[in-house]
Short mmCIF file of C-alpha atoms in Angstrom, two decimals:
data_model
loop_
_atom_site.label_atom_id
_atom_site.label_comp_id
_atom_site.label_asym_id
_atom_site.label_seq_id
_atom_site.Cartn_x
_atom_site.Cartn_y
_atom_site.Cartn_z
CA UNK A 4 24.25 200.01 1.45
CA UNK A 5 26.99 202.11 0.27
CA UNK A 6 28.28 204.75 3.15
CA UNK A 7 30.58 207.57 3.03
CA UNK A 8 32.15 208.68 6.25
CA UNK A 9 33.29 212.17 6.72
CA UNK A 10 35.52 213.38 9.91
CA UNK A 11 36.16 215.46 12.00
CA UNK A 12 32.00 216.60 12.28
CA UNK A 13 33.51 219.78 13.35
CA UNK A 14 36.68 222.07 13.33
CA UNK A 15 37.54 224.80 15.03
CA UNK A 16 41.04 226.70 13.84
CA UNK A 17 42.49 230.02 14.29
CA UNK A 18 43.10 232.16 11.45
CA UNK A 19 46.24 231.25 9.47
CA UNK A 20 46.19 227.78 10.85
CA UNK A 21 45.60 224.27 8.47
CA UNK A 22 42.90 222.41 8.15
CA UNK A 23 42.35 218.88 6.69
CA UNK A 24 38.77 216.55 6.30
CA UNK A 25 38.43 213.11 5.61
CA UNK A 26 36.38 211.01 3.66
CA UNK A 27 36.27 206.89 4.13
CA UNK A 28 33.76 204.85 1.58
CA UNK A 29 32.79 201.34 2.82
CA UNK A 30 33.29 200.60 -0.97
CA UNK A 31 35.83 201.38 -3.83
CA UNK A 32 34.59 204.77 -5.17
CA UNK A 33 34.86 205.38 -9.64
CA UNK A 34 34.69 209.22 -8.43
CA UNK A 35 34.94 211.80 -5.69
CA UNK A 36 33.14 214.93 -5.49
CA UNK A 37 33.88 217.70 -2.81
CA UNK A 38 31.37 220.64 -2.36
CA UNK A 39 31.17 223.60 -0.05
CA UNK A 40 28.31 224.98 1.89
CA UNK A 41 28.45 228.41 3.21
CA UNK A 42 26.18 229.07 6.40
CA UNK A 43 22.73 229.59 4.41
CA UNK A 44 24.02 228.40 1.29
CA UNK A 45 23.39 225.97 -0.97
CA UNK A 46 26.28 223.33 -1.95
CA UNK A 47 28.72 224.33 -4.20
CA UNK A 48 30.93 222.24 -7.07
CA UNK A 49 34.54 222.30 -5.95
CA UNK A 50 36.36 219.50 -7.95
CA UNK A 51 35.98 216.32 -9.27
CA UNK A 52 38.79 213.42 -8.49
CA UNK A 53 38.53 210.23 -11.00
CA UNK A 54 42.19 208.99 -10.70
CA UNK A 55 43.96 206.20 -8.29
CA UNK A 56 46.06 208.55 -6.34
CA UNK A 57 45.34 211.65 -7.90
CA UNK A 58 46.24 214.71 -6.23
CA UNK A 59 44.49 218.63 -7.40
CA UNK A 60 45.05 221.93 -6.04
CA UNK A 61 43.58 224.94 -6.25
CA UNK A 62 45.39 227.81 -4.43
CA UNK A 63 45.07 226.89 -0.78
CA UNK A 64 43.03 223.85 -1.33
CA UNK A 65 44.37 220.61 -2.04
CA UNK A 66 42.18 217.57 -2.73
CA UNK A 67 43.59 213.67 -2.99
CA UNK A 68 42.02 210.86 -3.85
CA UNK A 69 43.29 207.41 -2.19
CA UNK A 70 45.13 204.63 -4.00
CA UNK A 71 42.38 202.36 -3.36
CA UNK A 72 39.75 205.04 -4.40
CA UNK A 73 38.36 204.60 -1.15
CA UNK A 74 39.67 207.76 0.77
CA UNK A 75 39.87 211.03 0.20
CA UNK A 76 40.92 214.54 1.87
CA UNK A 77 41.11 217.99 2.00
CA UNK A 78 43.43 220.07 2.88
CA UNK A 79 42.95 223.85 3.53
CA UNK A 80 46.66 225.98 3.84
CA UNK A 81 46.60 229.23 6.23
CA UNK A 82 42.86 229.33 6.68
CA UNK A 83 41.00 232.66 6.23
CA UNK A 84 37.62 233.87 7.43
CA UNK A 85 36.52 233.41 3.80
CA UNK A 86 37.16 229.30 4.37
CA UNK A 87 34.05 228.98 7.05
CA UNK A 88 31.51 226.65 6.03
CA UNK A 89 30.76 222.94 5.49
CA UNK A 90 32.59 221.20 3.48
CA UNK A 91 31.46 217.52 1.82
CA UNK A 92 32.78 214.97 0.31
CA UNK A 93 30.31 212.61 -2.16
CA UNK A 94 31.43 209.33 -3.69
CA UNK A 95 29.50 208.17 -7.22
CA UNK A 96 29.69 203.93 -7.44
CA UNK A 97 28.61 202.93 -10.62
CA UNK A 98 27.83 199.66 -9.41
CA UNK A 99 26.17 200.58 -6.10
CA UNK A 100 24.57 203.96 -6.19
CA UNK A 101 23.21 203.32 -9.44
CA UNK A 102 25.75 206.27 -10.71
CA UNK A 103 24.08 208.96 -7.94
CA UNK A 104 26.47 210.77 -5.51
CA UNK A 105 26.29 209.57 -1.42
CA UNK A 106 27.29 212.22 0.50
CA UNK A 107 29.20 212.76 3.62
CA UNK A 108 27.56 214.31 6.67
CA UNK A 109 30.09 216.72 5.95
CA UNK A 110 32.91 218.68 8.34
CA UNK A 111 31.83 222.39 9.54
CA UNK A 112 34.94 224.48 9.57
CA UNK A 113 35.17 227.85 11.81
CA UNK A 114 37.63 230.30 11.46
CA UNK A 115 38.30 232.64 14.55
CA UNK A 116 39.89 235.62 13.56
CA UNK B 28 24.04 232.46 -8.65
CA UNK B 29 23.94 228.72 -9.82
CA UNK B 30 21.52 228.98 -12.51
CA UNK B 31 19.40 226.89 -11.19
CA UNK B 32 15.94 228.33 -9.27
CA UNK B 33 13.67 227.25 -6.64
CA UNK B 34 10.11 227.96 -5.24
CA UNK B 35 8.90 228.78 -3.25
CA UNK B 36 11.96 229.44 -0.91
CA UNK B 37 10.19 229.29 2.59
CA UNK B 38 6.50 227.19 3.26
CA UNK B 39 4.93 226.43 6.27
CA UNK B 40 2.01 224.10 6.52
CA UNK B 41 0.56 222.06 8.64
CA UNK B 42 0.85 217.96 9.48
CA UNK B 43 -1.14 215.50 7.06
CA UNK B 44 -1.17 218.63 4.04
CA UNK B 45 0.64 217.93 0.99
CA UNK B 46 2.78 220.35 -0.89
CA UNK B 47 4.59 220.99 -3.99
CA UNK B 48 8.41 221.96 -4.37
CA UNK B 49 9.50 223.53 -7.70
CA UNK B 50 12.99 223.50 -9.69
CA UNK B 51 14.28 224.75 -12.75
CA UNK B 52 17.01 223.81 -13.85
CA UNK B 53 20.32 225.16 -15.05
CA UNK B 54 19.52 226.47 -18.86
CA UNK B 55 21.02 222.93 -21.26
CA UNK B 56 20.59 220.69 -18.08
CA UNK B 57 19.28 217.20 -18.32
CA UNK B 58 19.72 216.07 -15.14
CA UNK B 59 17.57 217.16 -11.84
CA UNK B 60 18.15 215.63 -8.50
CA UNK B 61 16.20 216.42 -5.43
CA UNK B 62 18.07 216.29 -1.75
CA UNK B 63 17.01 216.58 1.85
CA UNK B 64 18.92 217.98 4.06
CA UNK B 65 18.28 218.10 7.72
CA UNK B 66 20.17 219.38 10.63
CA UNK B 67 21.81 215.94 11.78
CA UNK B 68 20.86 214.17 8.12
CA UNK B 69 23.45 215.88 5.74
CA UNK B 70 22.34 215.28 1.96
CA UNK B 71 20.31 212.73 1.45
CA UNK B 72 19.63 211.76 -2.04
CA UNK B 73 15.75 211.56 -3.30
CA UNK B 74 15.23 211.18 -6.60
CA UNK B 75 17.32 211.40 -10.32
CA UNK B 76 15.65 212.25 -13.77
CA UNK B 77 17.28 212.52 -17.04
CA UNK B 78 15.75 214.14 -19.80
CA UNK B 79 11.99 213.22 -18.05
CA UNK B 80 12.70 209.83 -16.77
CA UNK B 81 13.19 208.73 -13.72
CA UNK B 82 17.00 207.21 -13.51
CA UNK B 83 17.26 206.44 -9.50
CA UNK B 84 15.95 206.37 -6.40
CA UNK B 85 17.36 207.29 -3.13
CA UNK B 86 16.08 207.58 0.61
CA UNK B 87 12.58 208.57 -1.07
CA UNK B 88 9.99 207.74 1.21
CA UNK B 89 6.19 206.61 -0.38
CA UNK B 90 4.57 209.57 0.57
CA UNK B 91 7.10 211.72 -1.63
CA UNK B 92 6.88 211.57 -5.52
CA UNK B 93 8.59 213.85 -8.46
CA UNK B 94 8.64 214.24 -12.15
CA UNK B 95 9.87 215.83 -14.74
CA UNK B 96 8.31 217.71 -17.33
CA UNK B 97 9.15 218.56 -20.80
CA UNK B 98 10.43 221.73 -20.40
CA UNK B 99 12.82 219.60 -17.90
CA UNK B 100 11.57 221.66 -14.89
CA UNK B 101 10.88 219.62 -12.32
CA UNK B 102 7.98 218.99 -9.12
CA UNK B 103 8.77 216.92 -6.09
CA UNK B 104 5.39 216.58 -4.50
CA UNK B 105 5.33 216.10 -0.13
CA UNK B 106 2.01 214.33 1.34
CA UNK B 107 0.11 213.56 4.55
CA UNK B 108 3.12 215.35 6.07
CA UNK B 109 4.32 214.81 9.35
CA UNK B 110 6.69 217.26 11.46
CA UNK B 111 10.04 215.28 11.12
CA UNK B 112 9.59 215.88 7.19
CA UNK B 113 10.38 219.78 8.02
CA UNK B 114 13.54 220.35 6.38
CA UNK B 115 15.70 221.95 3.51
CA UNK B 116 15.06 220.39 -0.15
CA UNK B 117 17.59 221.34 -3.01
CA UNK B 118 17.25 220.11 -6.23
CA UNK B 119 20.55 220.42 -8.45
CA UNK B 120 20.79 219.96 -11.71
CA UNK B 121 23.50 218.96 -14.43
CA UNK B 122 24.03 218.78 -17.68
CA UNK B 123 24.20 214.92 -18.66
CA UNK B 124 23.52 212.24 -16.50
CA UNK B 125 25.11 210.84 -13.31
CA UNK B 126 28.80 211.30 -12.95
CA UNK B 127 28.80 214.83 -13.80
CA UNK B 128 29.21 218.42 -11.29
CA UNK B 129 25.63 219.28 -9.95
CA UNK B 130 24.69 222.71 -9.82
CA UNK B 131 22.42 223.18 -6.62
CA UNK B 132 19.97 226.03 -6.37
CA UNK B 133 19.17 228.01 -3.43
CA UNK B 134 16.52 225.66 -1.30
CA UNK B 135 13.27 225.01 -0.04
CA UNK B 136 12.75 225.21 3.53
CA UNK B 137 9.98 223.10 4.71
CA UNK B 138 8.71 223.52 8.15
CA UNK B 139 5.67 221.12 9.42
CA UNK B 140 3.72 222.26 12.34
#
């Protein structure tokens, strides 16, 4: 069945450094979603990517989605204390997921002061 | 707060019992989708319903069933449990059907002793 990889599992950064995660689908994606999970959280929305290629930001955070609409990353600028959490990708195929989102295992970010 | 609620948020009970998981979702939501997520398991997707019907199924095992109701709150019902079911179940919800941002409430954690 459909699978979306996520790596690194986990990363470890000092404060101020970047941070990037990526997400590999074993088929062509019609969306991305990313979410974020704070340490006894609950996933939450971040964005939404639907174009070949597309590229979003918001603030420090930049999301891209592949050409292929296979891949996609994120990439965290100057990290901050207030980053630390799990971070996942999920991929919606139409045609294989019966429109439902398959989610990474996610990457665990930690920031050390 | 997402909007969307959750009870009971802790229940412990023992192997072969069955149990009922409650969500209500975000006020004008349609959608409800239930997730497990274990420690090494990320989110794994259970079950979809739109408007009271059931739209998809996921990793749902036989022993697990949901609905819908009209009031579009929804029950995902756990039997003959066994211990590796112990685990954290969100249900999300959004406002049409697959394809859209899902709203995730705060959790149910399951432990089976």
């Amino acid at each position: 069945g459909q699978q979306v990889m996520q790596i690194p599992q986990y990363q470890h950064v000092q404060e101020g450094e970047d941070f990037t995660t990526y997400c590999n689908s074993s088929t062509t994606l019609s969306n991305i979603q990313w979410y974020k999970q704070r340490p006894g959280g609950h996933p939450v929305f971040l964005i939404q990517l639907v174009k070949s290629g597309e590229v979003k930001k918001q603030k420090r955070l930049t999301f891209q989605f592949g050409e292929a609409k296979k891949n996609s990353s994120l990439h965290i600028t100057a990290t901050q204390t207030t980053d630390v959490g799990t971070y996942f990708c999920a991929g919606i195929d139409y045609g294989g997921s019966q429109g439902n989102l398959i989610f990474g295992k996610g990457t665990k970010l930690s920031v050390k002061p | 707060d997402s909007g969307v609620t959750q009870t009971p948020k802790h229940l412990i009970t023992a192997t072969g019992q069955r149990v009922t998981l409650r969500c209500s979702p975000r006020s004008g939501d349609l959608s409800v989708y239930w997730y497990q997520q274990s420690l090494d398991q990320g989110l794994q997707f259970l079950i979809h319903y739109y408007n009271g019907e059931e739209r998809a199924k996921g990793n749902i095992l036989e022993r697990f069933s949901a609905q819908q109701f009209p009031d579009l709150h929804s029950e995902l019902n756990l039997s003959s449990l066994e211990l590796g079911d112990s685990a954290l179940y969100f249900c999300a919800s959004s406002v049409e059907d697959s394809g859209y941002e899902q709203y995730f409430g705060p959790g149910t954690r399951l432990t089976v002793t």
